[in-house]
PDB file of C-alpha atoms in Angstrom:
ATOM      1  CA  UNK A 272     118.401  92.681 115.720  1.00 77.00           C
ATOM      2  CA  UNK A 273     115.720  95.272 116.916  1.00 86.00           C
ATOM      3  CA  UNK A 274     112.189  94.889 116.616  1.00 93.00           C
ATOM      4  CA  UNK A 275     110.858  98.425 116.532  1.00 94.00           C
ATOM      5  CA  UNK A 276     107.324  99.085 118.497  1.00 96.00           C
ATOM      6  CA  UNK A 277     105.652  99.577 114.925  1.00 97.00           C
ATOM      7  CA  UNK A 278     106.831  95.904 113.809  1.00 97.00           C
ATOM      8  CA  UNK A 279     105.836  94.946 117.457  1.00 97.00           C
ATOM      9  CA  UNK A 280     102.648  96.752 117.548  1.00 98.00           C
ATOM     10  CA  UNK A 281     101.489  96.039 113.615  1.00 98.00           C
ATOM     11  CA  UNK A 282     102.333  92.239 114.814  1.00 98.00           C
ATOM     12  CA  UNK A 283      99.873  92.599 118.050  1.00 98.00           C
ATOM     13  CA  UNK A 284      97.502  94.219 115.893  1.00 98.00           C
ATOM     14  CA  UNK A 285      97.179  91.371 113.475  1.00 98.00           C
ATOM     15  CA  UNK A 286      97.181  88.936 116.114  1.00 98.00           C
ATOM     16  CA  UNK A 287      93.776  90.706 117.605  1.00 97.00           C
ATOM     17  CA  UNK A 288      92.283  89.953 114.504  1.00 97.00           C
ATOM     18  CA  UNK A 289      93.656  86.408 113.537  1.00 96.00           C
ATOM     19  CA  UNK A 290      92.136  85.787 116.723  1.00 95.00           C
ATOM     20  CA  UNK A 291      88.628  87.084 115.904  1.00 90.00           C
ATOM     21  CA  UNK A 292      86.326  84.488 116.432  1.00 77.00           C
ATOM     22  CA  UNK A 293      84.035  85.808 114.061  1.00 78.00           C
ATOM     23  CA  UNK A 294      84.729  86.905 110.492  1.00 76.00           C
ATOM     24  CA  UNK A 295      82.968  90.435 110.971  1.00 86.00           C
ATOM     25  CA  UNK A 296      85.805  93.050 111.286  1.00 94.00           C
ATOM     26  CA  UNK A 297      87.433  94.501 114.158  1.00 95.00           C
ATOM     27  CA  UNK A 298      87.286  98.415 114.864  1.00 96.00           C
ATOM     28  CA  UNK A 299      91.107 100.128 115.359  1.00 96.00           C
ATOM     29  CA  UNK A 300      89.814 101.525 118.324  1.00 96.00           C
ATOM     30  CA  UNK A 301      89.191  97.898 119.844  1.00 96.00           C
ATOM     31  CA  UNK A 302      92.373  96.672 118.531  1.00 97.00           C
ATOM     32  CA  UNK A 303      94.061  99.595 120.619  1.00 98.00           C
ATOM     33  CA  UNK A 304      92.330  99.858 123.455  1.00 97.00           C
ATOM     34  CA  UNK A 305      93.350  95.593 123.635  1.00 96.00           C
ATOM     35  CA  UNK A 306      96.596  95.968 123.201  1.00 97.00           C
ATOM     36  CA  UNK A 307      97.611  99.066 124.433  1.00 97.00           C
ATOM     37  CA  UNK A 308      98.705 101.009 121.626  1.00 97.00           C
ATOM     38  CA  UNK A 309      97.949 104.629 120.553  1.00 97.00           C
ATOM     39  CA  UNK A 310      95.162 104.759 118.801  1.00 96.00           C
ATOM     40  CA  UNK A 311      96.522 107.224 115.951  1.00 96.00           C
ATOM     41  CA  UNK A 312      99.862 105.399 115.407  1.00 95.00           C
ATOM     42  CA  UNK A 313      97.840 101.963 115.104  1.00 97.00           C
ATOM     43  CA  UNK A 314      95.883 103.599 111.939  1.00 96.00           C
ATOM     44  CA  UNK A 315      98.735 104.968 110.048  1.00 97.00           C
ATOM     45  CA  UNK A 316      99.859 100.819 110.873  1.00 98.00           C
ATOM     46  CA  UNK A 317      97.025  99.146 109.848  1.00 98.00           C
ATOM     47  CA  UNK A 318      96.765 101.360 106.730  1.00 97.00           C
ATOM     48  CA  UNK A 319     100.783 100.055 105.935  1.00 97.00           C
ATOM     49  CA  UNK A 320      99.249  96.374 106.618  1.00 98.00           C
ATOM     50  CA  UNK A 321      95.957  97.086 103.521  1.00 97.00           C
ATOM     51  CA  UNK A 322      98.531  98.780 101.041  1.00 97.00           C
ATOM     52  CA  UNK A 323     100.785  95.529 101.721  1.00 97.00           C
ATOM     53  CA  UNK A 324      97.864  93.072 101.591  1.00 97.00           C
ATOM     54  CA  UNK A 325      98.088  92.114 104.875  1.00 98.00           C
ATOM     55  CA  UNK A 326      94.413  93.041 105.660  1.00 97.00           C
ATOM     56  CA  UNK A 327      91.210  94.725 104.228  1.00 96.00           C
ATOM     57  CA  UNK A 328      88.811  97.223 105.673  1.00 94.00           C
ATOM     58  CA  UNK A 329      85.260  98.192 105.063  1.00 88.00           C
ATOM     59  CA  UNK A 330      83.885 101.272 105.904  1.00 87.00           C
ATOM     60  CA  UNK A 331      80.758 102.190 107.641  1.00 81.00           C
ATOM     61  CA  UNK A 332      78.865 101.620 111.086  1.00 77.00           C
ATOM     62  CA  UNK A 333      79.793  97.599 111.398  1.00 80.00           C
ATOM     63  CA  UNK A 334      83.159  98.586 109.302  1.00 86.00           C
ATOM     64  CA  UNK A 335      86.582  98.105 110.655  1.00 93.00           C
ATOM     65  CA  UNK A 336      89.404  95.414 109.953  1.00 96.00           C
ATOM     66  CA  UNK A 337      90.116  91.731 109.432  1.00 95.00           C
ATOM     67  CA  UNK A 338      92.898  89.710 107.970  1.00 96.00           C
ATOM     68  CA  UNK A 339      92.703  89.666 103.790  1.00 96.00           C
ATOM     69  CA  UNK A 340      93.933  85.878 104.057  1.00 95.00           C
ATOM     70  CA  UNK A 341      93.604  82.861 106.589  1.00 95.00           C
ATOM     71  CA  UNK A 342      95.827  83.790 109.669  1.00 96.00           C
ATOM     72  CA  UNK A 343      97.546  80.145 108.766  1.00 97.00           C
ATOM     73  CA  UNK A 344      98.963  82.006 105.221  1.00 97.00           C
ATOM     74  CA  UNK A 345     100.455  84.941 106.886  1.00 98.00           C
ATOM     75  CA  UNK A 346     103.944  84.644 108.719  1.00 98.00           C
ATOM     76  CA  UNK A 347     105.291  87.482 111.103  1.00 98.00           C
ATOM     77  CA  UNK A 348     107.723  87.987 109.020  1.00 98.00           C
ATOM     78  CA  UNK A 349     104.884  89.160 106.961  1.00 98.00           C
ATOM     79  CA  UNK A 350     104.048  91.791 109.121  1.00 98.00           C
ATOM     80  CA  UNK A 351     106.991  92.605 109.731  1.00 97.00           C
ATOM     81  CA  UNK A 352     108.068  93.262 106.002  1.00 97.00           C
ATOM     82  CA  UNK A 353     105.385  95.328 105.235  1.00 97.00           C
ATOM     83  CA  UNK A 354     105.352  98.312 107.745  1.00 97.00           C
ATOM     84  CA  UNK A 355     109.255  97.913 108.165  1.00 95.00           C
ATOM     85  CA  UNK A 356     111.090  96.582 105.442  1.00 93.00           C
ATOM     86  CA  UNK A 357     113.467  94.269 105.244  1.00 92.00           C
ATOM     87  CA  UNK A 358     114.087  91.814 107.842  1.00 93.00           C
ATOM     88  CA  UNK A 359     117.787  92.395 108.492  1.00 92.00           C
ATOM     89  CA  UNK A 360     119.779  95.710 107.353  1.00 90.00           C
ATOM     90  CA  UNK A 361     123.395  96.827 107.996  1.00 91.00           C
ATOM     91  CA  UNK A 362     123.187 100.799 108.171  1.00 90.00           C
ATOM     92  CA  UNK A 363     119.849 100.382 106.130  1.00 87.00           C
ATOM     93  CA  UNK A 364     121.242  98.425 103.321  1.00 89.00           C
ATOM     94  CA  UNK A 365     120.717  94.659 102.739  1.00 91.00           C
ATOM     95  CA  UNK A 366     123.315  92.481 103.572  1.00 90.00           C
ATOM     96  CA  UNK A 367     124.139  91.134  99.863  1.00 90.00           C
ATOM     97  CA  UNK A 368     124.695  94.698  98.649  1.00 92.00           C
ATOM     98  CA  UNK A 369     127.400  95.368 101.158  1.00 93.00           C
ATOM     99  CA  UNK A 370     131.208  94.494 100.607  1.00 93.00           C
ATOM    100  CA  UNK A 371     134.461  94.382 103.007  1.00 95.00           C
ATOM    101  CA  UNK A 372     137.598  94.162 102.683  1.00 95.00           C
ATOM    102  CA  UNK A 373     140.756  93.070 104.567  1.00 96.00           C
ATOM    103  CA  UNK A 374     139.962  91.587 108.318  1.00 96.00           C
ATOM    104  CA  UNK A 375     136.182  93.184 108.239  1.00 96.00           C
ATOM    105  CA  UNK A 376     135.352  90.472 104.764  1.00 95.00           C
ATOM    106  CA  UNK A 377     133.911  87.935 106.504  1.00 94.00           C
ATOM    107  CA  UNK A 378     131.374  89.982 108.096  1.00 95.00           C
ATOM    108  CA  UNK A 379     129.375  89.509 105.003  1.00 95.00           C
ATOM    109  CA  UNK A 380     128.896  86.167 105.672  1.00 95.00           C
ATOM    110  CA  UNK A 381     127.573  86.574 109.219  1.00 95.00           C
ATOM    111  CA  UNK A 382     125.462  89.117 108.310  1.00 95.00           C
ATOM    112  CA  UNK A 383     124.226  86.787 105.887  1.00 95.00           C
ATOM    113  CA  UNK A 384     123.987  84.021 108.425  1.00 95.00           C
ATOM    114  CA  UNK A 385     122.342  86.192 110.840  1.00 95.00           C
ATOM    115  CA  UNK A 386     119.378  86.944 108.204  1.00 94.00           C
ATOM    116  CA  UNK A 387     119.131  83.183 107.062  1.00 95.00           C
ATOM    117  CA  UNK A 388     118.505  82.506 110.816  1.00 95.00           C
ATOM    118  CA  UNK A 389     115.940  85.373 111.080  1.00 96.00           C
ATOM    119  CA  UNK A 390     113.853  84.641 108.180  1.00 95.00           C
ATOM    120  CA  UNK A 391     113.458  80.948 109.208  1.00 96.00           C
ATOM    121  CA  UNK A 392     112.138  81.965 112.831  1.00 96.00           C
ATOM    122  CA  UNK A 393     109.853  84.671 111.476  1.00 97.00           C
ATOM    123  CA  UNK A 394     108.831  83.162 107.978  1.00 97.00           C
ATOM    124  CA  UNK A 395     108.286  80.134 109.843  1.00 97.00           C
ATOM    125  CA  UNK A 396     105.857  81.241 112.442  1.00 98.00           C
ATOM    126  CA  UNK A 397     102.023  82.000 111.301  1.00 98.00           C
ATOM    127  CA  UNK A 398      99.922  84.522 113.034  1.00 98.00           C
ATOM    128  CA  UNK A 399      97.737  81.113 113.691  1.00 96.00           C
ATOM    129  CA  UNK A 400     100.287  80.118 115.071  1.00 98.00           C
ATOM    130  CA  UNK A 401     100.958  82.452 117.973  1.00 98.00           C
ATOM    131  CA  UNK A 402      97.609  83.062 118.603  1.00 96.00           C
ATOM    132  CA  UNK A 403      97.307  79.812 119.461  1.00 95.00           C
ATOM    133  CA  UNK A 404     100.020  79.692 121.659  1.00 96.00           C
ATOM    134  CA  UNK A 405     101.230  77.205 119.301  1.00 96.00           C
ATOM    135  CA  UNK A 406     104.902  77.777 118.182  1.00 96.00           C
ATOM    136  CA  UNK A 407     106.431  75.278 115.699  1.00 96.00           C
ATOM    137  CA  UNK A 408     108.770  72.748 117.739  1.00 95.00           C
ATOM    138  CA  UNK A 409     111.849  74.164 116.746  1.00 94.00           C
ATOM    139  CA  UNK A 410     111.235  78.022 117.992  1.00 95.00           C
ATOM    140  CA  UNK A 411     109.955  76.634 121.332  1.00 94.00           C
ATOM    141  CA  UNK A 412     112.944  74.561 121.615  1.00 94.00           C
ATOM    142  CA  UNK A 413     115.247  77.751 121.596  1.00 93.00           C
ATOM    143  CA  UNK A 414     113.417  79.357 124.324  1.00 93.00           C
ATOM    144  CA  UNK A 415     114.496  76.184 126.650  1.00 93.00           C
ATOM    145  CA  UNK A 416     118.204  76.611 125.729  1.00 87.00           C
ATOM    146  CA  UNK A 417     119.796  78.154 129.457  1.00 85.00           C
ATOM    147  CA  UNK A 418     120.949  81.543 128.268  1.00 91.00           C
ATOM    148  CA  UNK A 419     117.734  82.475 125.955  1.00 91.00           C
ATOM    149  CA  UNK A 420     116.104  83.968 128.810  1.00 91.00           C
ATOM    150  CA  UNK A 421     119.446  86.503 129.937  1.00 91.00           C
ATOM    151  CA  UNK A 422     120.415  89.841 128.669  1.00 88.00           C
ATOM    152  CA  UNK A 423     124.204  89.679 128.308  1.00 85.00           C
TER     153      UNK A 423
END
């Protein structure tokens, strides 16, 4: 699976503001300038993120952006799903539209395994809860497993 730098930056994005401490909204400017992303691309992001519900902006001098919903209520896969699509995609199509035949046929099912595992990392995981460096039991237990932490 790839995570492309607009999933990863939309995701750092709404971490800046689930991490607001106060509800009054966060310019784009001090979103990028936190964590390092162009300035241009993050707008054209956090526009993706309103249009998907993600957050809301007001307009003016103390205008900017916050989360439309408790950062508990949104998962990454959230984020995720709204500037990229779907979670998992073989040559851009979803894995229950594809078919095989012969020795290739039970790729479907791994493909399908592969997207069940996904969505129950990334559905499972709030915003809340990585910006409180608080990841649900099971996630943390994978990055203690000896190979999680080598590139093949």
């Amino acid at each position: 699976m790839r995570i492309s730098a607009r999933a990863d930056y939309a995701v750092r994005a709404a971490l800046e503001l689930a991490a607001s401490r106060d509800d009054s909204p966060l310019k784009a400017e001090a979103i990028a300038d936190a964590q390092d992303i162009p300035h241009k691309f993050l707008e054209g992001i956090l526009n993706d993120m309103r249009r998907g519900g993600l957050v809301v902006s007001q307009r003016g001098g103390n205008g900017g952006y916050r989360l439309a919903r408790p950062a508990e209520s949104i998962s990454v896969a959230d984020v995720i799903r709204v500037v990229d699509g779907p979670l998992v995609s073989v040559r851009g199509v979803r894995p229950p539209e594809l078919s095989y035949t012969g020795p290739a046929e039970s790729l479907l099912p791994l493909w399908i395994a592969l997207r069940s595992n996904v969505r129950e990392i990334l559905d499972g995981v709030s915003l809340a809860d990585v910006a409180s460096a608080q990841l649900p039991s099971a996630v943390s237990a994978l990055t203690h497993t000896p190979d999680a932490w080598v590139n093949p």
